[in-house]
Short mmCIF file of C-alpha atoms in Angstrom, two decimals:
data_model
loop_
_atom_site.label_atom_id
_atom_site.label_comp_id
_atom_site.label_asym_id
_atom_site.label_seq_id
_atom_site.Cartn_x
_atom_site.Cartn_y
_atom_site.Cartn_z
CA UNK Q 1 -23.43 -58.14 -18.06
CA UNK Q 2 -26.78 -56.54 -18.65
CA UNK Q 3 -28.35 -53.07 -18.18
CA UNK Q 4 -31.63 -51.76 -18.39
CA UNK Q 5 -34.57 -49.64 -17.04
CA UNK Q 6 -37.51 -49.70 -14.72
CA UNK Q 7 -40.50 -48.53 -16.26
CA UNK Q 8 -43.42 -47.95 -13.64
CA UNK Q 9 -46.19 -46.27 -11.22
CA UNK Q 10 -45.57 -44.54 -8.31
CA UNK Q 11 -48.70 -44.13 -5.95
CA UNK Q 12 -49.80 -40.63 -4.94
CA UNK Q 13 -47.77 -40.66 -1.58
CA UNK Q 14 -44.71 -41.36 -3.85
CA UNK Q 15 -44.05 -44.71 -1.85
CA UNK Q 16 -45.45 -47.30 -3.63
CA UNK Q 17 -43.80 -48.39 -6.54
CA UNK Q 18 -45.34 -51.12 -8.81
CA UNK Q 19 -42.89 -51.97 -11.45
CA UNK Q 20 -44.76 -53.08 -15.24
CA UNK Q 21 -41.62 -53.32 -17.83
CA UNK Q 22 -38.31 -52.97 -18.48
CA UNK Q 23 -36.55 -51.93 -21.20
CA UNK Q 24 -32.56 -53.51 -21.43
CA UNK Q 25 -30.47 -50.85 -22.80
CA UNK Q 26 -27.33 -52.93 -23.34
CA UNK Q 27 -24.65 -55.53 -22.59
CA UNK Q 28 -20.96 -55.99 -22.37
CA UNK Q 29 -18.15 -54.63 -20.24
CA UNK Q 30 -19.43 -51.11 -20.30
CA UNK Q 31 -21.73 -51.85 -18.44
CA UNK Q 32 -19.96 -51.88 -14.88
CA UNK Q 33 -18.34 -48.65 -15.51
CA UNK Q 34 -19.39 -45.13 -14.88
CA UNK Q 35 -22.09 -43.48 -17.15
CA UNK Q 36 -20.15 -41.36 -19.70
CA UNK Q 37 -22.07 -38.47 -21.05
CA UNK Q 38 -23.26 -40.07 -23.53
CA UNK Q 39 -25.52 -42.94 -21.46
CA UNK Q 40 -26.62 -39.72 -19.51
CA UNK Q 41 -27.65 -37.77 -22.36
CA UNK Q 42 -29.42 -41.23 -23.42
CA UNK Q 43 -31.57 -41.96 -20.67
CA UNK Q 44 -32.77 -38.32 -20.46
CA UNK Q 45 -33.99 -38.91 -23.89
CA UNK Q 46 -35.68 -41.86 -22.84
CA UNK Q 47 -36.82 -40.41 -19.90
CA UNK Q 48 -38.47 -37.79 -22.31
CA UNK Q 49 -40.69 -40.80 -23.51
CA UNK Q 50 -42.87 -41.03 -20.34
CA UNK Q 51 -43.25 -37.34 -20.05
CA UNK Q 52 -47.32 -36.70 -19.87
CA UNK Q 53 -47.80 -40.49 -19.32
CA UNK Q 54 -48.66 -42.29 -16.25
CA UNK Q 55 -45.62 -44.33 -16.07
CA UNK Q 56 -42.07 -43.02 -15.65
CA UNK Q 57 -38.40 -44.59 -15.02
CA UNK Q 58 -38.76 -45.87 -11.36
CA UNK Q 59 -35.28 -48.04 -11.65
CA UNK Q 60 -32.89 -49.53 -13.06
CA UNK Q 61 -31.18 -52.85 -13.43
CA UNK Q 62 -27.54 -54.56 -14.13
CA UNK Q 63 -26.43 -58.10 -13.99
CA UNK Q 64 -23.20 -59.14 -12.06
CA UNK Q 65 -21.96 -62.66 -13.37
CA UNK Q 66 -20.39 -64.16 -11.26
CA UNK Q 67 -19.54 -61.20 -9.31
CA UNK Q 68 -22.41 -61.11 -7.01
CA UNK Q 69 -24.89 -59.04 -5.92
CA UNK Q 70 -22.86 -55.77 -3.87
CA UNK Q 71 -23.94 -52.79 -4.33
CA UNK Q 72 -20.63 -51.44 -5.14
CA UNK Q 73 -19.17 -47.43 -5.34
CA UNK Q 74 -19.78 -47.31 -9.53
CA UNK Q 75 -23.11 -48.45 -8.90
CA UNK Q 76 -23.82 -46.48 -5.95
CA UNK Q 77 -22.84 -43.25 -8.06
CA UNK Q 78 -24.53 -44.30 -11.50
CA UNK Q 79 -27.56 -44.63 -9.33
CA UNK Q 80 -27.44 -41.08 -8.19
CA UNK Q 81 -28.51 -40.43 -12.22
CA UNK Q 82 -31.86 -42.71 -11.02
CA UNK Q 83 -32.29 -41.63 -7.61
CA UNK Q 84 -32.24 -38.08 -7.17
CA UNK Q 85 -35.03 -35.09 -6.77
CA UNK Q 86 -38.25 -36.22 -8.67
CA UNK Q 87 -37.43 -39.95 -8.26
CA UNK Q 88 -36.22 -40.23 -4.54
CA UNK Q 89 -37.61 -43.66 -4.76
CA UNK Q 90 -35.85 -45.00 -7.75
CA UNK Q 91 -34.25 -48.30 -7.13
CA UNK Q 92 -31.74 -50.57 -8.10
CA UNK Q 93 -31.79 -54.22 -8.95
CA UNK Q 94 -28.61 -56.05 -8.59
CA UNK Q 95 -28.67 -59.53 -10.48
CA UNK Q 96 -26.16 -62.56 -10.55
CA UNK Q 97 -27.63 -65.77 -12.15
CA UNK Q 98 -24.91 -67.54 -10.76
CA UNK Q 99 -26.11 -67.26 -7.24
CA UNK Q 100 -29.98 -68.79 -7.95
CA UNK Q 101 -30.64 -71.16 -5.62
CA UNK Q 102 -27.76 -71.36 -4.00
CA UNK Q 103 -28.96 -69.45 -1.12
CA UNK Q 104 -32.45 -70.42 1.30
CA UNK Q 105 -34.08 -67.40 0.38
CA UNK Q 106 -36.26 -68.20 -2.26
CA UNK Q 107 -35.04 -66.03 -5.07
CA UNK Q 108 -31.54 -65.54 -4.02
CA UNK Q 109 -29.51 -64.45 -6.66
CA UNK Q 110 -31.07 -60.80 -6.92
CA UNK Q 111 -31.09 -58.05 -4.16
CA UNK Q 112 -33.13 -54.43 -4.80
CA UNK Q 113 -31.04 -51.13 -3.57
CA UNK Q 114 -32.11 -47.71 -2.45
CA UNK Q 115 -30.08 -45.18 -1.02
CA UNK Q 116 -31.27 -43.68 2.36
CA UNK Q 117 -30.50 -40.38 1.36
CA UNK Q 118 -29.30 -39.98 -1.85
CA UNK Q 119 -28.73 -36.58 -1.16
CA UNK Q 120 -26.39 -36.79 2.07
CA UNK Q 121 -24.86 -40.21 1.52
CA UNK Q 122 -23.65 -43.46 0.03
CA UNK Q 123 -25.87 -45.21 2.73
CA UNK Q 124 -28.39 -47.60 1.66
CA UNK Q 125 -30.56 -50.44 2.69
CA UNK Q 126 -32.45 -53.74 1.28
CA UNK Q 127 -35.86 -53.00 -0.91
CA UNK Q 128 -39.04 -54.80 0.38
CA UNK Q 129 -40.85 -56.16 -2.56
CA UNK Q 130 -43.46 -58.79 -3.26
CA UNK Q 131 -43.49 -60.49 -6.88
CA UNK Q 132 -46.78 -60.75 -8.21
CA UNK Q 133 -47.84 -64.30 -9.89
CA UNK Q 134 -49.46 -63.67 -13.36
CA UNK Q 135 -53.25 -63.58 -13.73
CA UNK Q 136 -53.55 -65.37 -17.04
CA UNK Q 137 -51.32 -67.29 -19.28
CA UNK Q 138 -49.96 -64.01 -21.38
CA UNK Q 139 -46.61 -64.50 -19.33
CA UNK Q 140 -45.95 -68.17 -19.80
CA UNK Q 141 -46.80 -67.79 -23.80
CA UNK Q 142 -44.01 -64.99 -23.47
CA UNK Q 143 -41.52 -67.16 -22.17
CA UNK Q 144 -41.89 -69.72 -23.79
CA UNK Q 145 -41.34 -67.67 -26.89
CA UNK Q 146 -37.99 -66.24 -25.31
CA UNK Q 147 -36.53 -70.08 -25.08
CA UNK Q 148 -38.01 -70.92 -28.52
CA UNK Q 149 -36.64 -68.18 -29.96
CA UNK Q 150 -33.32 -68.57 -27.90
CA UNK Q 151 -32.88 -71.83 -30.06
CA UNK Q 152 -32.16 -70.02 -33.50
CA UNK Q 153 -29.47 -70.24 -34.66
CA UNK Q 154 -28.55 -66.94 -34.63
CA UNK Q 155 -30.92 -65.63 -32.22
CA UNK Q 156 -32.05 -61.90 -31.30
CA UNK Q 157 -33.54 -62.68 -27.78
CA UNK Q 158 -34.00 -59.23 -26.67
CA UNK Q 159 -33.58 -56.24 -28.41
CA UNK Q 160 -31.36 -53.29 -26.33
CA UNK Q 161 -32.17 -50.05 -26.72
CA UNK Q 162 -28.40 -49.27 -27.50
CA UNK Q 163 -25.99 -51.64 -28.01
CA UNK Q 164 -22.62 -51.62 -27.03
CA UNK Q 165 -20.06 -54.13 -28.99
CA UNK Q 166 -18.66 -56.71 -27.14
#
């Protein structure tokens, strides 16, 4: 299991969000449990980081091996953190590799969550969203430097933000 962060633009009507990074924060069994005060005190530090910048936390994202992709009650109240006055678009990406191409949607194995009212209830519905295909070859040099580098023998694919032992 993997969690992480949505870094990203919001348009002036506050509708339009275009996601540009991510940042993973960690892995391991902590991460489908409630945010302790210390993960809270940790992303409003990070959230400090885009303060005066054009770009701010718009989401988040965990993985679900095996599990699928629900939406479940932790998640629904960790989101709350995300979604909440001053980000009542934030989002949620649910992800279970297990599920990829099992299903005729083409990218099955991922579904994007927002509340309908985070402020009245646990109701929510599926994200619209359209992936944008790369402009130049920056992307595909990036990836193929992930599997590379996914061959060492002790490999550091992706550095977390705060790791959590396994």
């Amino acid at each position: 299991e993997v969690m992480g962060v949505c870094i990203g633009k919001v348009d002036d009507t506050e509708k339009i969000i275009n996601l540009i990074n991510v940042k993973p924060i960690q892995h391991g069994i902590h991460v489908s449990t409630g945010f302790n005060k210390g993960d809270i005190e940790f992303f409003l530090d990070l959230d400090k980081e885009f303060q005066g910048k054009d770009e701010k936390i718009v989401g988040w994202y965990i993985s679900r091996p095996g599990w699928g992709i629900d939406f479940t009650e932790i998640s629904i109240q960790n989101h709350k953190f995300f979604q909440k006055e001053g980000n009542p678009q934030a989002f949620i990406i649910i992800f279970d590799h297990a599920l990829l191409g099992k299903k005729k949607d083409a990218l099955k194995g991922f579904e994007i969550f927002r509340l309908k009212d985070y402020k009245k209830s646990n109701e929510y519905f599926n994200v619209k969203y359209d992936i944008e295909i790369p402009k130049n070859l920056n992307y595909f040099d990036w990836v193929q430097k992930l599997v590379e580098d996914s061959q060492q023998l002790s490999p550091i694919i992706i550095k977390e933000l705060k790791e959590q032992p396994l």
